[in-house]
């Protein structure tokens, strides 16, 4: 039988993340976009299904390029509400060390469902905690992603520099280098998908300069090069981190990154706040990407990412919600709004437009993950879409639909499609018992804090 053709007809507005005109809608087939229609244009061939998008603003599925799913269990925890990064981490590490596979599965499902409801179709997660009993953490996350029907770049994080050796994490959360590398190799061979339409991908992600050794940084870079996968880490998030690198390695953060073989187009970095002009030039020349995490950076008072200098230098730029204990939400459309506002503080209103930051959340984020099949609406791209309605009170009186999503504070998509399949319909995740998930997750969160 011929594949079903679907026409998403005449949207209220559409953002393509490029210069293409799709005011007449999109035609989808086999999970891929096969036509973009101008206003008044008809599909080239008859369509089996027509969806009237007259009440919807259509975006490419939003792409979250930095997160820690497990942290949904420690949101808004009183002892860390008012702490900056280093004391925040030191207080939370012992709690996180009690994580179990069951709790991680619930945390991951909550993060993914929240992302999906916000219009996000692809998420990168940075999981670096592997205490005893949680050695198969990434396998747990793979299952959660498949259950939600999303795409994910799951990064095999690691911590190998514990308190005993001058690092920040407690000893029960660190692993030996050979264990990290063997598991990295296993996960890539078992789960990493290549090519257009990939659902699960794996990257290597030693946590940060203050929690891993230079040896594991170098070995991870060599393995990523050999197996052609991407590299991810936190860098230049706080001045404390810069001081740590200067004291321990005698190097600033970008010099340290270069010294361990990470300064290149395979790498994307979370935060990227505290760079000097020369470092920004080097990052751009190397094609190293930066994930801007505005809510987390504001929550922990870390600083503001120099986005326009980075992009002018040639560094790819995307967005991420970060934590879920430093945000404390997993909402990509609200994160995009936050990026709009904090970047306007730095660069002014005219330089930072809704279209620019939506571009970071879509096409820019796709570039960070090394993907050219998602992040924009064009023929041959995956049918990953987020559809928003403007029928709530907050939107009444608004005039420009695309701008209204951010300026009026859209926080929930009406429909979301991944690979041509509806995963959210009428604001509900298909096949998910949301009330049951919330009850189980809330109980797990209480147990984790209590030490149960």
Short mmCIF file of C-alpha atoms in Angstrom, two decimals:
data_model
loop_
_atom_site.label_atom_id
_atom_site.label_comp_id
_atom_site.label_asym_id
_atom_site.label_seq_id
_atom_site.Cartn_x
_atom_site.Cartn_y
_atom_site.Cartn_z
CA UNK A 1 0.00 0.00 0.00
CA UNK A 2 1.21 3.53 -0.69
CA UNK A 3 2.27 5.52 2.36
CA UNK A 4 -0.29 7.85 3.92
CA UNK A 5 0.09 11.50 2.98
CA UNK A 6 -0.97 14.07 5.56
CA UNK A 7 -1.54 17.78 4.97
CA UNK A 8 -1.25 20.10 7.97
CA UNK A 9 -3.31 22.79 6.29
CA UNK A 10 -3.14 26.59 6.53
CA UNK A 11 -1.66 27.14 10.00
CA UNK A 12 -2.41 30.30 11.93
CA UNK A 13 1.35 30.92 11.70
CA UNK A 14 4.45 28.84 11.05
CA UNK A 15 8.12 29.21 11.98
CA UNK A 16 10.36 27.16 9.67
CA UNK A 17 13.78 28.11 11.20
CA UNK A 18 14.89 29.04 7.68
CA UNK A 19 13.77 31.36 4.87
CA UNK A 20 11.24 28.95 3.35
CA UNK A 21 7.58 29.91 2.96
CA UNK A 22 5.17 27.35 4.46
CA UNK A 23 2.11 29.50 5.13
CA UNK A 24 -0.05 26.97 3.28
CA UNK A 25 1.18 24.18 5.54
CA UNK A 26 3.19 20.99 5.34
CA UNK A 27 2.71 17.66 3.59
CA UNK A 28 4.09 14.64 5.47
CA UNK A 29 4.76 11.09 4.31
CA UNK A 30 6.70 8.21 5.93
CA UNK A 31 7.50 10.43 8.91
CA UNK A 32 9.23 13.02 6.73
CA UNK A 33 8.26 16.43 5.34
CA UNK A 34 7.71 16.06 1.57
CA UNK A 35 6.21 19.45 0.69
CA UNK A 36 6.11 23.02 2.00
CA UNK A 37 3.16 24.96 0.64
CA UNK A 38 2.92 28.69 0.07
CA UNK A 39 -0.25 30.53 1.03
CA UNK A 40 -3.10 29.32 -1.21
CA UNK A 41 -1.04 26.49 -2.72
CA UNK A 42 -2.46 22.95 -2.96
CA UNK A 43 -0.47 19.74 -2.44
CA UNK A 44 1.06 18.30 -5.61
CA UNK A 45 -0.73 14.99 -4.99
CA UNK A 46 -3.93 14.11 -3.13
CA UNK A 47 -3.59 13.65 0.64
CA UNK A 48 -5.24 10.86 2.63
CA UNK A 49 -5.53 12.99 5.75
CA UNK A 50 -6.02 16.73 6.13
CA UNK A 51 -5.49 18.38 9.52
CA UNK A 52 -6.85 21.90 9.72
CA UNK A 53 -4.11 23.86 11.52
CA UNK A 54 -5.98 27.17 11.37
CA UNK A 55 -5.85 27.52 15.16
CA UNK A 56 -2.24 26.43 15.54
CA UNK A 57 1.21 28.00 15.42
CA UNK A 58 3.57 25.35 14.01
CA UNK A 59 7.22 25.14 15.05
CA UNK A 60 9.90 22.55 14.37
CA UNK A 61 10.05 20.28 17.41
CA UNK A 62 12.14 22.07 20.04
CA UNK A 63 15.49 20.47 20.89
CA UNK A 64 16.87 20.46 24.43
CA UNK A 65 20.65 20.08 24.40
CA UNK A 66 21.48 19.84 28.12
CA UNK A 67 19.57 18.27 30.99
CA UNK A 68 19.90 16.01 34.03
CA UNK A 69 16.69 13.96 34.09
CA UNK A 70 17.42 12.43 37.51
CA UNK A 71 17.30 15.85 39.17
CA UNK A 72 13.50 16.07 38.84
CA UNK A 73 13.54 14.21 42.18
CA UNK A 74 15.24 17.11 44.00
CA UNK A 75 13.41 20.17 42.70
CA UNK A 76 12.91 23.16 45.01
CA UNK A 77 14.62 21.43 47.96
CA UNK A 78 14.90 24.00 50.75
CA UNK A 79 18.58 23.44 51.75
CA UNK A 80 19.80 24.44 48.25
CA UNK A 81 17.22 27.00 47.16
CA UNK A 82 19.58 29.92 47.81
CA UNK A 83 22.98 28.37 47.10
CA UNK A 84 25.39 28.98 44.17
CA UNK A 85 26.82 26.10 42.16
CA UNK A 86 29.62 24.62 44.30
CA UNK A 87 27.77 24.51 47.67
CA UNK A 88 24.59 23.52 45.79
CA UNK A 89 26.45 20.51 44.37
CA UNK A 90 28.19 19.60 47.62
CA UNK A 91 24.84 19.55 49.45
CA UNK A 92 23.06 17.51 46.78
CA UNK A 93 25.75 14.91 45.91
CA UNK A 94 25.05 12.70 48.98
CA UNK A 95 21.32 12.74 48.22
CA UNK A 96 21.85 11.88 44.55
CA UNK A 97 24.20 9.05 45.56
CA UNK A 98 21.10 7.20 46.85
CA UNK A 99 19.56 7.06 43.37
CA UNK A 100 18.19 3.65 42.27
CA UNK A 101 17.19 2.31 38.84
CA UNK A 102 13.50 2.56 39.75
CA UNK A 103 13.82 6.18 40.85
CA UNK A 104 15.86 7.06 37.76
CA UNK A 105 13.19 5.56 35.49
CA UNK A 106 10.49 7.67 37.14
CA UNK A 107 12.66 10.80 37.06
CA UNK A 108 13.45 10.29 33.38
CA UNK A 109 9.80 9.76 32.44
CA UNK A 110 8.77 12.91 34.30
CA UNK A 111 11.48 14.98 32.61
CA UNK A 112 10.67 13.60 29.16
CA UNK A 113 6.90 14.01 29.57
CA UNK A 114 7.34 17.59 30.76
CA UNK A 115 9.62 18.34 27.82
CA UNK A 116 7.23 16.71 25.35
CA UNK A 117 4.29 18.73 26.65
CA UNK A 118 6.34 21.90 26.14
CA UNK A 119 6.88 21.15 22.44
CA UNK A 120 10.25 19.39 22.75
CA UNK A 121 10.81 16.34 20.53
CA UNK A 122 14.54 15.65 21.06
CA UNK A 123 16.41 15.84 24.36
CA UNK A 124 20.05 15.45 25.34
CA UNK A 125 20.60 14.19 28.86
CA UNK A 126 23.84 14.33 30.82
CA UNK A 127 23.83 11.47 33.33
CA UNK A 128 27.05 11.16 35.31
CA UNK A 129 25.95 9.37 38.52
CA UNK A 130 26.68 5.64 38.69
CA UNK A 131 26.65 4.65 42.39
CA UNK A 132 26.57 0.97 43.31
CA UNK A 133 23.43 -0.62 41.87
CA UNK A 134 23.01 2.02 39.16
CA UNK A 135 25.69 0.83 36.76
CA UNK A 136 23.10 0.49 33.97
CA UNK A 137 21.69 4.00 34.31
CA UNK A 138 21.82 4.76 30.57
CA UNK A 139 19.98 1.53 29.76
CA UNK A 140 17.20 2.68 32.11
CA UNK A 141 17.03 5.99 30.27
CA UNK A 142 16.87 4.32 26.85
CA UNK A 143 13.74 2.48 27.95
CA UNK A 144 12.12 5.70 29.19
CA UNK A 145 12.82 7.49 25.91
CA UNK A 146 11.31 4.63 23.93
CA UNK A 147 8.21 4.61 26.12
CA UNK A 148 7.64 8.32 25.47
CA UNK A 149 8.34 7.99 21.73
CA UNK A 150 10.84 10.86 21.63
CA UNK A 151 14.38 11.20 20.31
CA UNK A 152 17.34 11.48 22.66
CA UNK A 153 21.07 12.02 22.78
CA UNK A 154 21.94 10.17 25.98
CA UNK A 155 25.41 11.13 27.14
CA UNK A 156 27.43 8.63 29.15
CA UNK A 157 28.65 10.99 31.83
CA UNK A 158 31.30 10.19 34.39
CA UNK A 159 32.99 11.37 37.56
CA UNK A 160 36.45 10.04 38.38
CA UNK A 161 37.90 12.75 40.64
CA UNK A 162 36.49 12.39 44.15
CA UNK A 163 36.93 14.43 47.32
CA UNK A 164 39.84 12.25 48.41
CA UNK A 165 41.84 13.39 45.36
CA UNK A 166 40.85 17.05 45.40
CA UNK A 167 37.62 16.88 43.41
CA UNK A 168 34.12 17.93 44.43
CA UNK A 169 32.07 14.66 44.36
CA UNK A 170 31.96 12.19 47.30
CA UNK A 171 33.86 8.96 46.72
CA UNK A 172 30.76 6.76 46.43
CA UNK A 173 29.80 8.62 43.24
CA UNK A 174 33.08 8.22 41.32
CA UNK A 175 34.20 5.38 39.04
CA UNK A 176 37.54 4.07 37.82
CA UNK A 177 38.60 5.11 34.32
CA UNK A 178 38.57 1.59 32.86
CA UNK A 179 34.99 1.04 34.09
CA UNK A 180 33.85 4.31 32.47
CA UNK A 181 35.49 3.51 29.14
CA UNK A 182 34.28 -0.10 28.99
CA UNK A 183 30.69 0.97 29.65
CA UNK A 184 31.00 3.80 27.11
CA UNK A 185 32.08 1.31 24.48
CA UNK A 186 29.22 -1.05 25.38
CA UNK A 187 26.57 1.67 25.20
CA UNK A 188 27.73 2.97 21.82
CA UNK A 189 27.79 -0.51 20.29
CA UNK A 190 24.43 -1.43 21.80
CA UNK A 191 22.33 1.72 21.33
CA UNK A 192 23.90 4.39 19.10
CA UNK A 193 21.88 4.89 15.91
CA UNK A 194 23.27 6.72 12.90
CA UNK A 195 21.70 8.55 9.99
CA UNK A 196 18.44 10.39 9.45
CA UNK A 197 15.60 9.57 11.80
CA UNK A 198 17.82 8.16 14.59
CA UNK A 199 15.88 7.83 17.83
CA UNK A 200 18.65 7.01 20.33
CA UNK A 201 22.18 8.33 20.13
CA UNK A 202 25.04 8.13 22.64
CA UNK A 203 27.73 10.71 23.40
CA UNK A 204 30.61 10.72 25.89
CA UNK A 205 30.38 13.27 28.68
CA UNK A 206 32.90 13.45 31.54
CA UNK A 207 31.09 15.74 33.96
CA UNK A 208 33.28 18.78 34.56
CA UNK A 209 36.87 19.86 35.21
CA UNK A 210 36.30 19.62 38.98
CA UNK A 211 34.92 16.06 38.93
CA UNK A 212 37.02 14.13 36.38
CA UNK A 213 40.72 13.56 35.75
CA UNK A 214 42.54 14.84 32.65
CA UNK A 215 43.22 11.18 31.84
CA UNK A 216 39.53 10.33 31.43
CA UNK A 217 39.02 13.52 29.40
CA UNK A 218 41.78 12.50 26.97
CA UNK A 219 40.67 8.88 26.78
CA UNK A 220 37.05 9.91 26.13
CA UNK A 221 38.14 12.24 23.32
CA UNK A 222 40.18 9.45 21.74
CA UNK A 223 37.28 6.97 21.98
CA UNK A 224 34.82 9.52 20.54
CA UNK A 225 37.14 10.14 17.61
CA UNK A 226 37.59 6.43 16.99
CA UNK A 227 33.87 5.61 17.15
CA UNK A 228 32.62 8.90 15.65
CA UNK A 229 30.38 10.05 18.48
CA UNK A 230 30.05 13.45 20.11
CA UNK A 231 31.61 14.89 23.27
CA UNK A 232 29.88 16.92 25.97
CA UNK A 233 30.83 18.49 29.30
CA UNK A 234 30.15 21.47 31.56
CA UNK A 235 32.59 24.34 31.05
CA UNK A 236 33.02 27.95 32.17
CA UNK A 237 29.81 27.91 34.18
CA UNK A 238 31.16 29.80 37.21
CA UNK A 239 34.20 31.75 38.33
CA UNK A 240 34.74 29.07 41.01
CA UNK A 241 35.33 26.59 38.19
CA UNK A 242 37.82 28.93 36.53
CA UNK A 243 39.69 29.28 39.84
CA UNK A 244 39.70 25.48 40.26
CA UNK A 245 41.26 24.99 36.80
CA UNK A 246 43.90 27.65 37.44
CA UNK A 247 44.86 26.15 40.80
CA UNK A 248 44.79 22.48 39.79
CA UNK A 249 45.98 22.58 36.16
CA UNK A 250 47.57 26.02 35.88
CA UNK A 251 45.23 26.67 32.94
CA UNK A 252 42.08 28.63 32.19
CA UNK A 253 39.08 26.54 31.11
CA UNK A 254 39.54 26.74 27.31
CA UNK A 255 43.28 26.08 27.60
CA UNK A 256 42.44 23.04 29.70
CA UNK A 257 39.88 21.88 27.13
CA UNK A 258 42.50 22.21 24.41
CA UNK A 259 45.13 20.38 26.48
CA UNK A 260 42.95 17.25 26.71
CA UNK A 261 42.04 17.18 23.00
CA UNK A 262 38.50 18.52 23.23
CA UNK A 263 38.68 21.78 21.29
CA UNK A 264 36.92 20.84 18.05
CA UNK A 265 33.58 20.47 16.23
CA UNK A 266 32.75 17.15 17.92
CA UNK A 267 32.32 18.95 21.26
CA UNK A 268 29.42 20.93 22.71
CA UNK A 269 29.67 22.61 26.11
CA UNK A 270 27.01 23.34 28.69
CA UNK A 271 26.79 26.96 29.93
CA UNK A 272 29.86 28.66 28.42
CA UNK A 273 29.57 31.88 30.42
CA UNK A 274 33.04 32.96 31.53
CA UNK A 275 35.13 33.24 28.36
CA UNK A 276 37.43 36.12 27.42
CA UNK A 277 37.47 37.47 23.82
CA UNK A 278 40.48 35.37 22.79
CA UNK A 279 38.80 32.20 24.09
CA UNK A 280 35.61 33.00 22.20
CA UNK A 281 37.65 33.38 19.00
CA UNK A 282 39.29 30.00 19.59
CA UNK A 283 35.97 28.26 20.29
CA UNK A 284 34.47 29.70 17.12
CA UNK A 285 37.48 28.76 14.98
CA UNK A 286 37.30 25.21 16.35
CA UNK A 287 33.55 24.93 15.72
CA UNK A 288 32.95 23.97 19.35
CA UNK A 289 29.29 24.41 20.29
CA UNK A 290 27.73 26.07 23.34
CA UNK A 291 24.44 25.21 25.04
CA UNK A 292 22.94 28.31 26.68
CA UNK A 293 21.00 27.44 29.86
CA UNK A 294 19.40 30.75 30.90
CA UNK A 295 17.11 29.62 33.74
CA UNK A 296 19.80 27.60 35.52
CA UNK A 297 22.33 30.39 35.09
CA UNK A 298 19.88 32.84 36.66
CA UNK A 299 18.80 30.41 39.43
CA UNK A 300 22.40 29.78 40.55
CA UNK A 301 23.48 33.38 39.80
CA UNK A 302 26.25 32.06 37.55
CA UNK A 303 26.24 34.76 34.84
CA UNK A 304 25.02 35.36 31.29
CA UNK A 305 26.28 33.45 28.24
CA UNK A 306 27.88 35.76 25.60
CA UNK A 307 25.72 34.34 22.82
CA UNK A 308 26.22 36.92 20.08
CA UNK A 309 30.01 37.03 20.45
CA UNK A 310 30.09 33.23 20.29
CA UNK A 311 27.91 32.96 17.19
CA UNK A 312 29.79 35.83 15.50
CA UNK A 313 33.01 33.88 16.09
CA UNK A 314 31.49 30.79 14.46
CA UNK A 315 30.51 28.71 17.49
CA UNK A 316 27.19 26.85 17.09
CA UNK A 317 24.67 27.84 19.77
CA UNK A 318 21.65 25.98 21.15
CA UNK A 319 19.47 25.96 24.25
CA UNK A 320 19.03 23.62 27.20
CA UNK A 321 16.81 23.57 30.27
CA UNK A 322 19.65 22.12 32.40
CA UNK A 323 19.11 20.40 35.73
CA UNK A 324 15.67 20.08 37.00
CA UNK A 325 17.15 20.98 40.33
CA UNK A 326 18.75 24.17 39.05
CA UNK A 327 15.93 25.37 36.81
CA UNK A 328 13.67 23.72 38.30
CA UNK A 329 11.53 22.91 35.27
CA UNK A 330 11.86 20.89 32.07
CA UNK A 331 9.99 23.24 29.75
CA UNK A 332 11.63 24.17 26.45
CA UNK A 333 9.20 26.84 25.28
CA UNK A 334 9.55 28.67 28.62
CA UNK A 335 13.34 28.26 28.41
CA UNK A 336 13.26 29.93 25.00
CA UNK A 337 11.31 32.83 26.50
CA UNK A 338 13.89 33.09 29.27
CA UNK A 339 16.68 33.20 26.70
CA UNK A 340 14.90 36.04 24.91
CA UNK A 341 14.70 38.14 28.03
CA UNK A 342 18.11 37.54 29.62
CA UNK A 343 19.88 38.06 26.30
CA UNK A 344 18.01 41.34 25.78
CA UNK A 345 19.50 42.52 29.06
CA UNK A 346 22.93 41.94 27.54
CA UNK A 347 22.42 43.00 23.92
CA UNK A 348 19.25 45.10 23.73
CA UNK A 349 15.76 44.48 22.36
CA UNK A 350 16.45 44.87 18.63
CA UNK A 351 19.31 42.38 18.52
CA UNK A 352 17.46 39.54 20.26
CA UNK A 353 14.21 38.70 18.48
CA UNK A 354 11.73 35.87 19.11
CA UNK A 355 12.78 34.39 15.76
CA UNK A 356 16.43 34.42 16.75
CA UNK A 357 15.94 32.56 20.02
CA UNK A 358 13.48 30.11 18.44
CA UNK A 359 16.27 29.44 15.93
CA UNK A 360 18.60 28.62 18.81
CA UNK A 361 16.01 26.21 20.25
CA UNK A 362 15.57 24.40 16.93
CA UNK A 363 18.16 24.61 14.17
CA UNK A 364 20.95 25.74 16.50
CA UNK A 365 20.31 22.96 18.98
CA UNK A 366 20.22 20.39 16.16
CA UNK A 367 23.66 21.59 15.06
CA UNK A 368 25.02 21.06 18.59
CA UNK A 369 23.91 17.43 18.42
CA UNK A 370 25.45 16.96 14.98
CA UNK A 371 22.08 16.47 13.29
CA UNK A 372 20.81 17.97 10.04
CA UNK A 373 17.57 15.96 9.80
CA UNK A 374 15.74 17.84 12.56
CA UNK A 375 15.43 21.42 13.82
CA UNK A 376 13.86 23.06 10.78
CA UNK A 377 10.94 22.65 8.42
CA UNK A 378 12.10 21.72 4.93
CA UNK A 379 11.62 18.92 2.42
CA UNK A 380 13.43 15.79 3.60
CA UNK A 381 13.52 16.77 7.26
CA UNK A 382 11.91 14.62 9.94
CA UNK A 383 8.26 15.39 10.72
CA UNK A 384 9.03 16.53 14.28
CA UNK A 385 6.58 19.32 15.03
CA UNK A 386 5.19 21.36 17.92
CA UNK A 387 1.74 22.94 17.51
CA UNK A 388 0.55 25.62 19.92
CA UNK A 389 -2.90 27.18 20.30
CA UNK A 390 -3.39 30.81 21.27
CA UNK A 391 -6.87 30.40 22.77
CA UNK A 392 -6.03 30.93 26.45
CA UNK A 393 -6.63 34.13 28.38
CA UNK A 394 -2.92 35.01 28.36
CA UNK A 395 -2.97 35.37 24.55
CA UNK A 396 -6.13 37.47 24.27
CA UNK A 397 -5.33 40.71 22.45
CA UNK A 398 -2.09 39.42 20.92
CA UNK A 399 -1.44 40.12 17.23
CA UNK A 400 1.76 38.43 16.03
CA UNK A 401 1.27 34.69 16.71
CA UNK A 402 4.94 33.62 16.68
CA UNK A 403 6.01 36.45 18.99
CA UNK A 404 3.00 35.78 21.22
CA UNK A 405 4.31 32.30 22.05
CA UNK A 406 7.23 33.86 23.91
CA UNK A 407 5.97 37.30 24.89
CA UNK A 408 2.67 36.01 26.30
CA UNK A 409 4.28 32.99 27.96
CA UNK A 410 3.13 29.83 26.15
CA UNK A 411 4.01 26.89 28.36
CA UNK A 412 2.23 23.90 26.82
CA UNK A 413 1.83 22.57 23.30
CA UNK A 414 -1.57 21.42 22.08
CA UNK A 415 -0.11 18.81 19.74
CA UNK A 416 3.36 17.34 19.27
CA UNK A 417 4.52 15.02 16.50
CA UNK A 418 7.70 12.92 16.41
CA UNK A 419 8.59 11.21 13.15
CA UNK A 420 5.09 11.70 11.79
CA UNK A 421 3.41 10.18 14.88
CA UNK A 422 1.30 12.27 17.21
CA UNK A 423 2.74 11.97 20.71
CA UNK A 424 0.69 14.78 22.26
CA UNK A 425 -2.98 15.34 21.35
CA UNK A 426 -5.15 18.02 22.96
CA UNK A 427 -2.39 18.75 25.46
CA UNK A 428 -2.12 15.14 26.67
CA UNK A 429 0.71 12.65 26.16
CA UNK A 430 -0.64 9.68 24.25
CA UNK A 431 -0.75 6.48 26.34
CA UNK A 432 0.65 8.06 29.52
CA UNK A 433 -1.05 7.78 32.91
CA UNK A 434 0.10 11.21 34.04
CA UNK A 435 -1.63 11.15 37.44
CA UNK A 436 -0.12 7.76 38.24
CA UNK A 437 3.33 8.94 37.14
CA UNK A 438 3.12 12.05 39.32
CA UNK A 439 2.05 9.98 42.36
CA UNK A 440 4.86 7.45 41.94
CA UNK A 441 7.48 10.12 41.18
CA UNK A 442 6.46 12.28 44.16
CA UNK A 443 6.75 9.27 46.46
CA UNK A 444 10.19 8.44 45.03
CA UNK A 445 11.30 12.04 45.58
CA UNK A 446 10.24 11.94 49.23
CA UNK A 447 12.06 8.64 49.75
CA UNK A 448 15.25 9.93 48.14
CA UNK A 449 15.42 12.97 50.41
CA UNK A 450 14.58 10.86 53.47
CA UNK A 451 17.22 8.29 52.61
CA UNK A 452 14.68 5.48 52.28
#
